[in-house]
Amino acid sequence: MKKTTVQNGYLTVSLETAHRLPDQPFVGLVNGADAPLLPLDLPAGLKGLAREKVAQRILAGNTATSLHPFASKPHVAPWTHAIVVSDENVAQWRETFQVGTSRCVAILPDYLALPCAKDVWVIEVAGDQARVRLGQTDGFSADIDMVAILLAKATPPKAVLRLGTSAHSIDDLIAELGVPVCDSVKALAKIAPSVLPAFSNGELLFDLGKDPRAAFNAQAKTLKSWAVPVILAVLALGLWTGAELYSSAKITTQTTEIRKETVDAVRAMFVPDGPILDVKAQVTQALVARQNATSNASTLGSPLELLKATGAVINASGVTLDVASYSETTGLAVTLKLSDFAALDQVVDALKNAGFNVKIERSSSIDGGGVEAILAVLNAAKEQ
């Protein structure tokens, strides 16, 4: 992605080039990894004023993070997604883009500057980073390896708009889909007439530089409750720069099964004890605590490298790796499904022989036969 360009009539300016702001209207773009787009669960049991009060209470109770409502069609209720941002980051972005004194039209995550269309993947690669739109309500930015992992878990598209430079892991995955691949919006429009150019789907209305609480007050009649089920794949994007890696579920699916798996994941990764009463608030508290914690995680290398190295040993042992999570304070944790306890011992021995310090956190028999176990890979024992 060019750091300064014109998209659908709007000049876009990245943080890297914001030291020279133009004297014409522009859109400020920030790293999408710092502003993940999360889906919302809207309980049918809360109606009218009750919904408004819940939304306002949750937002007011969180001083570290803001939720910016996002919908595929602006001004249409209910809100189905939200962009989650750090208040500190927003303050820095407003200062950088000189909101209020410059001609900044809006501050947006960079993935919202891409075209979009239903059932179409839009992918742009620049350097070792990529930004993606998966339809009108999904988008994210991350490094190429992470994007490849998430795309492999996403609902396959009917077409792909591929922009930017090549990336083998992403391009190989696209080739396996067997769907049309276009290199321009004009070419895509021939097979997907509903494609919308950049900023044509109301994206500018979701300005991160505005106070989301003010937006709630202005849209009081359409507010919904903000009980947020954290879809793991999307959370992994938002947490990647904080060295947090989570098992990914399908990004665009919000079925009952996935919501149940999400609650289970929150229990396993964020709220090990006590009731889960307010998912969004409890997860946010856990994230803030982890991001502020000091640790020796730097000795481990990147979380993805650690996961790859551990996964290679596990796969070589013929064992199924079910879920993986990473924390700066505790390291890598993997959930395995094995045929029996003897197989578990073999995997542990293989990991130790490969140079990892391994601890069995939990193991138990499962219905229908077999064993489920959680292993903690505390660190890489081998020193480079």
mmCIF file of C-alpha atoms in Angstrom:
data_model
loop_
_atom_site.group_PDB
_atom_site.id
_atom_site.type_symbol
_atom_site.label_atom_id
_atom_site.label_comp_id
_atom_site.label_asym_id
_atom_site.label_seq_id
_atom_site.Cartn_x
_atom_site.Cartn_y
_atom_site.Cartn_z
ATOM 1 C CA MET A 1 0.000 0.000 0.000
ATOM 2 C CA LYS A 2 1.306 3.426 -0.911
ATOM 3 C CA LYS A 3 1.676 5.677 2.083
ATOM 4 C CA THR A 4 -0.036 8.582 0.311
ATOM 5 C CA THR A 5 -2.469 7.989 -2.520
ATOM 6 C CA VAL A 6 -5.831 9.010 -3.948
ATOM 7 C CA GLN A 7 -8.713 6.573 -3.528
ATOM 8 C CA ASN A 8 -12.161 7.280 -4.964
ATOM 9 C CA GLY A 9 -11.495 11.013 -4.916
ATOM 10 C CA TYR A 10 -10.024 11.137 -1.405
ATOM 11 C CA LEU A 11 -6.373 11.666 -0.634
ATOM 12 C CA THR A 12 -5.229 9.150 1.989
ATOM 13 C CA VAL A 13 -2.345 9.807 4.361
ATOM 14 C CA SER A 14 -0.629 7.169 6.493
ATOM 15 C CA LEU A 15 0.946 7.775 9.882
ATOM 16 C CA GLU A 16 4.372 7.529 8.256
ATOM 17 C CA THR A 17 3.715 10.536 6.025
ATOM 18 C CA ALA A 18 1.564 12.553 8.425
ATOM 19 C CA HIS A 19 4.406 14.978 9.169
ATOM 20 C CA ARG A 20 3.408 16.731 5.943
ATOM 21 C CA LEU A 21 -0.363 17.032 5.891
ATOM 22 C CA PRO A 22 -2.009 18.173 2.656
ATOM 23 C CA ASP A 23 -4.012 21.389 2.405
ATOM 24 C CA GLN A 24 -6.927 19.523 0.835
ATOM 25 C CA PRO A 25 -9.411 17.085 2.434
ATOM 26 C CA PHE A 26 -7.788 13.774 3.313
ATOM 27 C CA VAL A 27 -8.425 10.516 5.169
ATOM 28 C CA GLY A 28 -5.898 9.470 7.819
ATOM 29 C CA LEU A 29 -5.114 5.748 7.769
ATOM 30 C CA VAL A 30 -3.779 3.819 10.762
ATOM 31 C CA ASN A 31 -2.530 0.254 11.085
ATOM 32 C CA GLY A 32 -5.563 -2.025 11.075
ATOM 33 C CA ALA A 33 -3.886 -4.331 13.588
ATOM 34 C CA ASP A 34 -4.343 -1.528 16.140
ATOM 35 C CA ALA A 35 -8.054 -1.231 15.310
ATOM 36 C CA PRO A 36 -9.561 -4.714 14.870
ATOM 37 C CA LEU A 37 -13.138 -5.099 13.681
ATOM 38 C CA LEU A 38 -15.099 -7.402 16.008
ATOM 39 C CA PRO A 39 -18.577 -8.915 15.580
ATOM 40 C CA LEU A 40 -21.254 -8.250 18.208
ATOM 41 C CA ASP A 41 -23.869 -10.501 19.728
ATOM 42 C CA LEU A 42 -27.180 -8.705 20.219
ATOM 43 C CA PRO A 43 -29.364 -10.567 22.762
ATOM 44 C CA ALA A 44 -33.013 -10.540 21.754
ATOM 45 C CA GLY A 45 -34.081 -10.420 25.408
ATOM 46 C CA LEU A 46 -33.010 -6.790 25.814
ATOM 47 C CA LYS A 47 -35.292 -4.288 24.154
ATOM 48 C CA GLY A 48 -35.777 -0.545 23.923
ATOM 49 C CA LEU A 49 -34.345 1.500 26.761
ATOM 50 C CA ALA A 50 -32.740 -1.566 28.363
ATOM 51 C CA ARG A 51 -30.504 -1.992 25.335
ATOM 52 C CA GLU A 52 -29.450 1.658 25.437
ATOM 53 C CA LYS A 53 -28.598 1.522 29.139
ATOM 54 C CA VAL A 54 -26.496 -1.620 28.753
ATOM 55 C CA ALA A 55 -24.536 -0.116 25.858
ATOM 56 C CA GLN A 56 -23.913 3.160 27.653
ATOM 57 C CA ARG A 57 -22.952 1.418 30.903
ATOM 58 C CA ILE A 58 -20.381 -0.835 29.270
ATOM 59 C CA LEU A 59 -18.777 1.979 27.291
ATOM 60 C CA ALA A 60 -18.677 4.294 30.281
ATOM 61 C CA GLY A 61 -17.096 1.591 32.430
ATOM 62 C CA ASN A 62 -14.131 1.062 30.138
ATOM 63 C CA THR A 63 -11.598 3.860 30.276
ATOM 64 C CA ALA A 64 -8.825 2.072 28.384
ATOM 65 C CA THR A 65 -10.653 0.978 25.243
ATOM 66 C CA SER A 66 -13.397 2.420 23.038
ATOM 67 C CA LEU A 67 -15.870 0.597 20.809
ATOM 68 C CA HIS A 68 -16.798 2.371 17.590
ATOM 69 C CA PRO A 69 -20.074 0.999 16.136
ATOM 70 C CA PHE A 70 -19.774 -0.382 12.616
ATOM 71 C CA ALA A 71 -22.537 -1.553 10.263
ATOM 72 C CA SER A 72 -22.525 -2.747 6.659
ATOM 73 C CA LYS A 73 -25.112 -0.058 5.905
ATOM 74 C CA PRO A 74 -24.719 3.215 7.846
ATOM 75 C CA HIS A 75 -27.714 4.422 9.853
ATOM 76 C CA VAL A 76 -29.302 0.976 9.697
ATOM 77 C CA ALA A 77 -29.869 -0.843 13.003
ATOM 78 C CA PRO A 78 -28.791 -3.088 14.531
ATOM 79 C CA TRP A 79 -25.080 -2.486 14.812
ATOM 80 C CA THR A 80 -23.468 -5.834 14.063
ATOM 81 C CA HIS A 81 -19.762 -5.027 14.469
ATOM 82 C CA ALA A 82 -17.483 -2.622 16.299
ATOM 83 C CA ILE A 83 -13.962 -1.306 15.790
ATOM 84 C CA VAL A 84 -12.040 -1.686 19.054
ATOM 85 C CA VAL A 85 -9.305 0.867 19.715
ATOM 86 C CA SER A 86 -7.103 1.985 22.565
ATOM 87 C CA ASP A 87 -8.040 5.421 23.874
ATOM 88 C CA GLU A 88 -4.337 6.235 24.064
ATOM 89 C CA ASN A 89 -3.862 5.375 20.388
ATOM 90 C CA VAL A 90 -6.855 7.467 19.371
ATOM 91 C CA ALA A 91 -5.456 10.470 21.236
ATOM 92 C CA GLN A 92 -2.122 10.063 19.438
ATOM 93 C CA TRP A 93 -3.808 9.684 16.048
ATOM 94 C CA ARG A 94 -5.907 12.799 16.573
ATOM 95 C CA GLU A 95 -2.756 14.750 17.423
ATOM 96 C CA THR A 96 -0.798 13.326 14.484
ATOM 97 C CA PHE A 97 -3.497 14.103 11.940
ATOM 98 C CA GLN A 98 -4.255 17.435 13.659
ATOM 99 C CA VAL A 99 -7.971 16.736 13.919
ATOM 100 C CA GLY A 100 -9.894 19.979 14.270
ATOM 101 C CA THR A 101 -7.239 22.181 12.691
ATOM 102 C CA SER A 102 -6.328 20.236 9.534
ATOM 103 C CA ARG A 103 -8.596 19.081 6.709
ATOM 104 C CA CYS A 104 -8.769 15.515 8.006
ATOM 105 C CA VAL A 105 -12.123 14.044 6.936
ATOM 106 C CA ALA A 106 -11.827 10.888 9.037
ATOM 107 C CA ILE A 107 -9.372 8.528 10.720
ATOM 108 C CA LEU A 108 -9.866 4.921 9.624
ATOM 109 C CA PRO A 109 -8.077 1.574 9.921
ATOM 110 C CA ASP A 110 -6.257 0.972 6.654
ATOM 111 C CA TYR A 111 -8.355 -2.068 5.680
ATOM 112 C CA LEU A 112 -11.442 0.178 5.377
ATOM 113 C CA ALA A 113 -9.722 2.019 2.521
ATOM 114 C CA LEU A 114 -10.116 -1.063 0.321
ATOM 115 C CA PRO A 115 -12.990 -1.735 -2.071
ATOM 116 C CA CYS A 116 -15.546 -4.279 -0.884
ATOM 117 C CA ALA A 117 -18.279 -6.572 -2.173
ATOM 118 C CA LYS A 118 -20.372 -9.389 -0.775
ATOM 119 C CA ASP A 119 -18.694 -12.812 -1.060
ATOM 120 C CA VAL A 120 -15.475 -11.220 -2.365
ATOM 121 C CA TRP A 121 -12.040 -11.206 -0.734
ATOM 122 C CA VAL A 122 -10.055 -8.018 -1.324
ATOM 123 C CA ILE A 123 -6.386 -8.462 -0.425
ATOM 124 C CA GLU A 124 -3.541 -5.977 -0.766
ATOM 125 C CA VAL A 125 0.048 -6.858 0.162
ATOM 126 C CA ALA A 126 2.837 -4.361 0.791
ATOM 127 C CA GLY A 127 6.168 -5.561 2.160
ATOM 128 C CA ASP A 128 5.558 -8.113 4.906
ATOM 129 C CA GLN A 129 2.104 -6.736 5.734
ATOM 130 C CA ALA A 130 -1.323 -7.291 4.209
ATOM 131 C CA ARG A 131 -4.740 -5.724 4.607
ATOM 132 C CA VAL A 132 -7.965 -7.537 3.822
ATOM 133 C CA ARG A 133 -11.713 -7.005 3.341
ATOM 134 C CA LEU A 134 -13.920 -10.100 3.515
ATOM 135 C CA GLY A 135 -17.188 -8.589 2.371
ATOM 136 C CA GLN A 136 -18.747 -5.399 3.689
ATOM 137 C CA THR A 137 -18.527 -6.064 7.438
ATOM 138 C CA ASP A 138 -15.176 -7.830 7.862
ATOM 139 C CA GLY A 139 -11.677 -6.474 7.558
ATOM 140 C CA PHE A 140 -8.261 -6.715 9.155
ATOM 141 C CA SER A 141 -4.559 -6.031 8.765
ATOM 142 C CA ALA A 142 -1.668 -8.242 9.869
ATOM 143 C CA ASP A 143 1.635 -9.706 8.747
ATOM 144 C CA ILE A 144 1.504 -12.042 5.758
ATOM 145 C CA ASP A 145 1.847 -15.286 7.724
ATOM 146 C CA MET A 146 -1.006 -14.367 10.045
ATOM 147 C CA VAL A 147 -3.219 -13.323 7.125
ATOM 148 C CA ALA A 148 -2.613 -16.680 5.432
ATOM 149 C CA ILE A 149 -3.640 -18.509 8.621
ATOM 150 C CA LEU A 150 -6.838 -16.496 8.959
ATOM 151 C CA LEU A 151 -7.806 -16.743 5.305
ATOM 152 C CA ALA A 152 -7.477 -20.525 5.522
ATOM 153 C CA LYS A 153 -10.153 -20.442 8.248
ATOM 154 C CA ALA A 154 -12.495 -17.988 6.491
ATOM 155 C CA THR A 155 -15.563 -18.803 4.408
ATOM 156 C CA PRO A 156 -14.374 -19.242 0.782
ATOM 157 C CA PRO A 157 -15.290 -16.336 -1.543
ATOM 158 C CA LYS A 158 -16.834 -16.341 -4.986
ATOM 159 C CA ALA A 159 -14.068 -14.089 -6.315
ATOM 160 C CA VAL A 160 -10.847 -12.410 -5.187
ATOM 161 C CA LEU A 161 -9.510 -8.924 -5.868
ATOM 162 C CA ARG A 162 -5.731 -9.261 -5.439
ATOM 163 C CA LEU A 163 -3.746 -6.028 -5.168
ATOM 164 C CA GLY A 164 -0.170 -5.155 -4.283
ATOM 165 C CA THR A 165 2.927 -7.335 -4.341
ATOM 166 C CA SER A 166 3.168 -11.128 -4.374
ATOM 167 C CA ALA A 167 3.076 -13.284 -1.246
ATOM 168 C CA HIS A 168 3.499 -17.029 -1.764
ATOM 169 C CA SER A 169 1.572 -18.162 1.314
ATOM 170 C CA ILE A 170 -1.441 -16.033 0.373
ATOM 171 C CA ASP A 171 -1.291 -16.545 -3.384
ATOM 172 C CA ASP A 172 -0.950 -20.326 -3.062
ATOM 173 C CA LEU A 173 -4.035 -20.392 -0.855
ATOM 174 C CA ILE A 174 -5.991 -18.283 -3.361
ATOM 175 C CA ALA A 175 -4.939 -20.581 -6.207
ATOM 176 C CA GLU A 176 -6.398 -23.563 -4.342
ATOM 177 C CA LEU A 177 -9.810 -21.871 -4.123
ATOM 178 C CA GLY A 178 -10.452 -22.181 -7.840
ATOM 179 C CA VAL A 179 -12.331 -18.860 -8.025
ATOM 180 C CA PRO A 180 -11.813 -15.892 -10.377
ATOM 181 C CA VAL A 181 -8.930 -13.620 -9.371
ATOM 182 C CA CYS A 182 -8.912 -9.989 -10.533
ATOM 183 C CA ASP A 183 -6.232 -7.312 -10.302
ATOM 184 C CA SER A 184 -8.469 -4.225 -10.528
ATOM 185 C CA VAL A 185 -11.893 -3.008 -9.444
ATOM 186 C CA LYS A 186 -12.838 -2.565 -13.097
ATOM 187 C CA ALA A 187 -12.067 -6.205 -13.841
ATOM 188 C CA LEU A 188 -13.880 -7.379 -10.703
ATOM 189 C CA ALA A 189 -16.991 -5.370 -11.608
ATOM 190 C CA LYS A 190 -17.490 -7.590 -14.662
ATOM 191 C CA ILE A 191 -18.105 -10.644 -12.460
ATOM 192 C CA ALA A 192 -19.229 -8.894 -9.264
ATOM 193 C CA PRO A 193 -21.298 -5.845 -10.277
ATOM 194 C CA SER A 194 -22.036 -5.051 -6.620
ATOM 195 C CA VAL A 195 -18.388 -4.178 -5.881
ATOM 196 C CA LEU A 196 -18.065 -0.839 -4.107
ATOM 197 C CA PRO A 197 -14.966 1.348 -4.609
ATOM 198 C CA ALA A 198 -13.067 2.590 -1.569
ATOM 199 C CA PHE A 199 -15.141 4.745 0.812
ATOM 200 C CA SER A 200 -18.374 4.013 -1.113
ATOM 201 C CA ASN A 201 -20.016 1.974 1.650
ATOM 202 C CA GLY A 202 -20.219 4.737 4.254
ATOM 203 C CA GLU A 203 -16.832 3.983 5.805
ATOM 204 C CA LEU A 204 -16.115 7.672 6.389
ATOM 205 C CA LEU A 205 -19.003 7.790 8.883
ATOM 206 C CA PHE A 206 -17.078 5.461 11.188
ATOM 207 C CA ASP A 207 -14.401 8.013 11.997
ATOM 208 C CA LEU A 208 -12.129 6.817 14.818
ATOM 209 C CA GLY A 209 -11.347 10.434 15.622
ATOM 210 C CA LYS A 210 -14.877 10.959 16.902
ATOM 211 C CA ASP A 211 -16.029 10.082 20.410
ATOM 212 C CA PRO A 212 -18.082 6.863 20.112
ATOM 213 C CA ARG A 213 -20.068 7.842 23.193
ATOM 214 C CA ALA A 214 -21.319 10.906 21.327
ATOM 215 C CA ALA A 215 -22.308 8.639 18.452
ATOM 216 C CA PHE A 216 -24.324 6.526 20.874
ATOM 217 C CA ASN A 217 -26.166 9.543 22.194
ATOM 218 C CA ALA A 218 -26.993 10.655 18.653
ATOM 219 C CA GLN A 219 -28.263 7.209 17.728
ATOM 220 C CA ALA A 220 -30.079 6.405 20.990
ATOM 221 C CA LYS A 221 -33.039 4.777 19.290
ATOM 222 C CA THR A 222 -30.866 2.258 17.487
ATOM 223 C CA LEU A 223 -28.486 1.266 20.263
ATOM 224 C CA LYS A 224 -28.116 -2.404 20.990
ATOM 225 C CA SER A 225 -26.574 -4.161 23.948
ATOM 226 C CA TRP A 226 -22.845 -4.685 23.712
ATOM 227 C CA ALA A 227 -22.321 -8.231 24.907
ATOM 228 C CA VAL A 228 -19.367 -9.093 22.715
ATOM 229 C CA PRO A 229 -18.568 -12.736 21.919
ATOM 230 C CA VAL A 230 -14.918 -12.620 20.930
ATOM 231 C CA ILE A 231 -14.456 -14.534 17.678
ATOM 232 C CA LEU A 232 -10.987 -15.992 18.123
ATOM 233 C CA ALA A 233 -9.683 -15.411 14.676
ATOM 234 C CA VAL A 234 -10.491 -11.716 14.770
ATOM 235 C CA LEU A 235 -9.156 -11.339 18.272
ATOM 236 C CA ALA A 236 -5.885 -12.866 17.164
ATOM 237 C CA LEU A 237 -5.480 -9.987 14.729
ATOM 238 C CA GLY A 238 -6.091 -7.313 17.316
ATOM 239 C CA LEU A 239 -3.694 -8.913 19.747
ATOM 240 C CA TRP A 240 -0.908 -9.873 17.364
ATOM 241 C CA THR A 241 1.180 -6.757 18.030
ATOM 242 C CA GLY A 242 0.865 -7.526 21.736
ATOM 243 C CA ALA A 243 2.272 -11.041 21.152
ATOM 244 C CA GLU A 244 -1.035 -12.835 21.749
ATOM 245 C CA LEU A 245 -1.999 -15.700 19.432
ATOM 246 C CA TYR A 246 -5.301 -17.512 19.625
ATOM 247 C CA SER A 247 -7.020 -20.351 17.802
ATOM 248 C CA SER A 248 -8.899 -18.978 14.796
ATOM 249 C CA ALA A 249 -12.537 -19.668 13.972
ATOM 250 C CA LYS A 250 -14.290 -18.715 10.747
ATOM 251 C CA ILE A 251 -14.281 -14.958 10.556
ATOM 252 C CA THR A 252 -17.607 -14.378 8.893
ATOM 253 C CA THR A 253 -19.723 -17.009 10.683
ATOM 254 C CA GLN A 254 -21.851 -16.259 13.721
ATOM 255 C CA THR A 255 -23.618 -19.541 14.362
ATOM 256 C CA THR A 256 -24.748 -20.899 17.677
ATOM 257 C CA GLU A 257 -21.929 -23.430 17.656
ATOM 258 C CA ILE A 258 -19.255 -20.756 17.241
ATOM 259 C CA ARG A 259 -20.766 -18.604 19.988
ATOM 260 C CA LYS A 260 -20.553 -21.592 22.336
ATOM 261 C CA GLU A 261 -16.953 -22.237 21.323
ATOM 262 C CA THR A 262 -16.199 -18.557 21.907
ATOM 263 C CA VAL A 263 -17.477 -18.648 25.462
ATOM 264 C CA ASP A 264 -15.400 -21.779 26.067
ATOM 265 C CA ALA A 265 -12.350 -20.004 24.650
ATOM 266 C CA VAL A 266 -12.894 -16.968 26.872
ATOM 267 C CA ARG A 267 -13.007 -19.337 29.817
ATOM 268 C CA ALA A 268 -9.781 -21.042 28.766
ATOM 269 C CA MET A 269 -7.806 -17.933 27.837
ATOM 270 C CA PHE A 270 -9.163 -15.002 29.794
ATOM 271 C CA VAL A 271 -11.454 -15.912 32.696
ATOM 272 C CA PRO A 272 -10.269 -19.230 34.186
ATOM 273 C CA ASP A 273 -12.200 -18.750 37.436
ATOM 274 C CA GLY A 274 -15.501 -17.186 38.410
ATOM 275 C CA PRO A 275 -18.608 -16.421 36.356
ATOM 276 C CA ILE A 276 -18.532 -14.889 32.867
ATOM 277 C CA LEU A 277 -21.062 -12.099 33.256
ATOM 278 C CA ASP A 278 -19.818 -9.397 30.888
ATOM 279 C CA VAL A 279 -17.655 -10.886 28.121
ATOM 280 C CA LYS A 280 -16.512 -7.602 26.586
ATOM 281 C CA ALA A 281 -15.563 -5.969 29.877
ATOM 282 C CA GLN A 282 -13.852 -9.056 31.309
ATOM 283 C CA VAL A 283 -11.849 -9.734 28.153
ATOM 284 C CA THR A 284 -10.783 -6.086 27.916
ATOM 285 C CA GLN A 285 -9.562 -6.145 31.523
ATOM 286 C CA ALA A 286 -7.539 -9.275 30.806
ATOM 287 C CA LEU A 287 -6.015 -7.747 27.671
ATOM 288 C CA VAL A 288 -4.987 -4.556 29.437
ATOM 289 C CA ALA A 289 -3.373 -6.580 32.222
ATOM 290 C CA ARG A 290 -1.430 -8.716 29.747
ATOM 291 C CA GLN A 291 -0.271 -5.811 27.615
ATOM 292 C CA ASN A 292 1.032 -3.965 30.678
ATOM 293 C CA ALA A 293 2.735 -6.986 32.226
ATOM 294 C CA THR A 294 6.517 -7.288 32.089
ATOM 295 C CA SER A 295 7.890 -10.588 30.931
ATOM 296 C CA ASN A 296 10.832 -12.348 29.377
ATOM 297 C CA ALA A 297 8.886 -13.274 26.256
ATOM 298 C CA SER A 298 11.545 -11.687 24.064
ATOM 299 C CA THR A 299 13.720 -14.766 24.612
ATOM 300 C CA LEU A 300 11.100 -16.878 22.874
ATOM 301 C CA GLY A 301 11.196 -15.223 19.455
ATOM 302 C CA SER A 302 7.913 -14.363 17.761
ATOM 303 C CA PRO A 303 4.795 -16.273 18.883
ATOM 304 C CA LEU A 304 4.228 -17.500 15.344
ATOM 305 C CA GLU A 305 7.766 -18.909 15.132
ATOM 306 C CA LEU A 306 7.306 -20.680 18.456
ATOM 307 C CA LEU A 307 3.959 -22.095 17.331
ATOM 308 C CA LYS A 308 5.441 -23.274 14.036
ATOM 309 C CA ALA A 309 8.368 -24.987 15.755
ATOM 310 C CA THR A 310 6.162 -26.668 18.341
ATOM 311 C CA GLY A 311 3.533 -27.618 15.761
ATOM 312 C CA ALA A 312 6.153 -29.265 13.560
ATOM 313 C CA VAL A 313 7.169 -31.609 16.373
ATOM 314 C CA ILE A 314 3.547 -32.368 17.264
ATOM 315 C CA ASN A 315 2.551 -33.043 13.662
ATOM 316 C CA ALA A 316 5.542 -35.317 13.199
ATOM 317 C CA SER A 317 4.229 -37.347 16.129
ATOM 318 C CA GLY A 318 0.930 -37.920 14.313
ATOM 319 C CA VAL A 319 -1.089 -36.025 16.930
ATOM 320 C CA THR A 320 -3.926 -33.558 16.344
ATOM 321 C CA LEU A 321 -3.270 -30.023 17.615
ATOM 322 C CA ASP A 322 -6.753 -28.741 18.468
ATOM 323 C CA VAL A 323 -6.183 -25.268 19.944
ATOM 324 C CA ALA A 324 -3.121 -23.073 20.517
ATOM 325 C CA SER A 325 -2.807 -19.905 22.573
ATOM 326 C CA TYR A 326 0.072 -17.640 23.485
ATOM 327 C CA SER A 327 0.606 -15.270 26.403
ATOM 328 C CA GLU A 328 3.604 -13.089 27.212
ATOM 329 C CA THR A 329 3.418 -14.191 30.827
ATOM 330 C CA THR A 330 2.885 -17.945 30.395
ATOM 331 C CA GLY A 331 4.221 -18.749 26.942
ATOM 332 C CA LEU A 332 2.602 -21.158 24.487
ATOM 333 C CA ALA A 333 -0.230 -23.521 25.468
ATOM 334 C CA VAL A 334 -1.489 -26.256 23.127
ATOM 335 C CA THR A 335 -4.525 -28.502 23.429
ATOM 336 C CA LEU A 336 -3.991 -31.948 21.925
ATOM 337 C CA LYS A 337 -6.249 -34.892 21.127
ATOM 338 C CA LEU A 338 -4.462 -38.235 21.357
ATOM 339 C CA SER A 339 -5.290 -41.923 21.174
ATOM 340 C CA ASP A 340 -4.129 -42.722 24.731
ATOM 341 C CA PHE A 341 -1.891 -41.582 27.584
ATOM 342 C CA ALA A 342 1.072 -43.447 26.102
ATOM 343 C CA ALA A 343 0.816 -41.238 23.016
ATOM 344 C CA LEU A 344 0.785 -38.204 25.299
ATOM 345 C CA ASP A 345 4.029 -39.303 26.936
ATOM 346 C CA GLN A 346 5.597 -39.770 23.494
ATOM 347 C CA VAL A 347 4.662 -36.240 22.404
ATOM 348 C CA VAL A 348 6.024 -34.734 25.623
ATOM 349 C CA ASP A 349 9.289 -36.650 25.167
ATOM 350 C CA ALA A 350 9.515 -35.516 21.527
ATOM 351 C CA LEU A 351 9.070 -31.868 22.495
ATOM 352 C CA LYS A 352 11.677 -32.141 25.234
ATOM 353 C CA ASN A 353 14.099 -33.829 22.835
ATOM 354 C CA ALA A 354 13.512 -30.957 20.405
ATOM 355 C CA GLY A 355 14.688 -28.506 23.048
ATOM 356 C CA PHE A 356 11.451 -27.295 24.640
ATOM 357 C CA ASN A 357 10.554 -27.130 28.311
ATOM 358 C CA VAL A 358 7.141 -28.775 28.534
ATOM 359 C CA LYS A 359 4.638 -29.166 31.342
ATOM 360 C CA ILE A 360 1.384 -31.128 31.263
ATOM 361 C CA GLU A 361 -1.197 -28.685 32.603
ATOM 362 C CA ARG A 362 -4.141 -31.042 32.310
ATOM 363 C CA SER A 363 -5.004 -34.425 30.803
ATOM 364 C CA SER A 364 -8.198 -36.458 30.827
ATOM 365 C CA SER A 365 -10.057 -39.189 28.993
ATOM 366 C CA ILE A 366 -12.778 -38.075 26.585
ATOM 367 C CA ASP A 367 -16.080 -39.680 25.673
ATOM 368 C CA GLY A 368 -15.816 -42.121 22.808
ATOM 369 C CA GLY A 369 -12.208 -42.942 23.586
ATOM 370 C CA GLY A 370 -8.973 -41.037 23.474
ATOM 371 C CA VAL A 371 -7.267 -38.417 25.601
ATOM 372 C CA GLU A 372 -7.312 -34.614 25.640
ATOM 373 C CA ALA A 373 -4.361 -32.780 27.129
ATOM 374 C CA ILE A 374 -3.156 -29.200 27.560
ATOM 375 C CA LEU A 375 0.614 -28.699 27.394
ATOM 376 C CA ALA A 376 2.455 -25.552 28.473
ATOM 377 C CA VAL A 377 5.583 -24.791 26.441
ATOM 378 C CA LEU A 378 7.205 -22.428 28.916
ATOM 379 C CA ASN A 379 10.154 -21.457 26.731
ATOM 380 C CA ALA A 380 12.696 -22.744 24.270
ATOM 381 C CA ALA A 381 15.363 -24.444 26.276
ATOM 382 C CA LYS A 382 17.989 -24.236 23.542
ATOM 383 C CA GLU A 383 19.948 -21.021 23.410
ATOM 384 C CA GLN A 384 21.035 -19.657 20.064
#
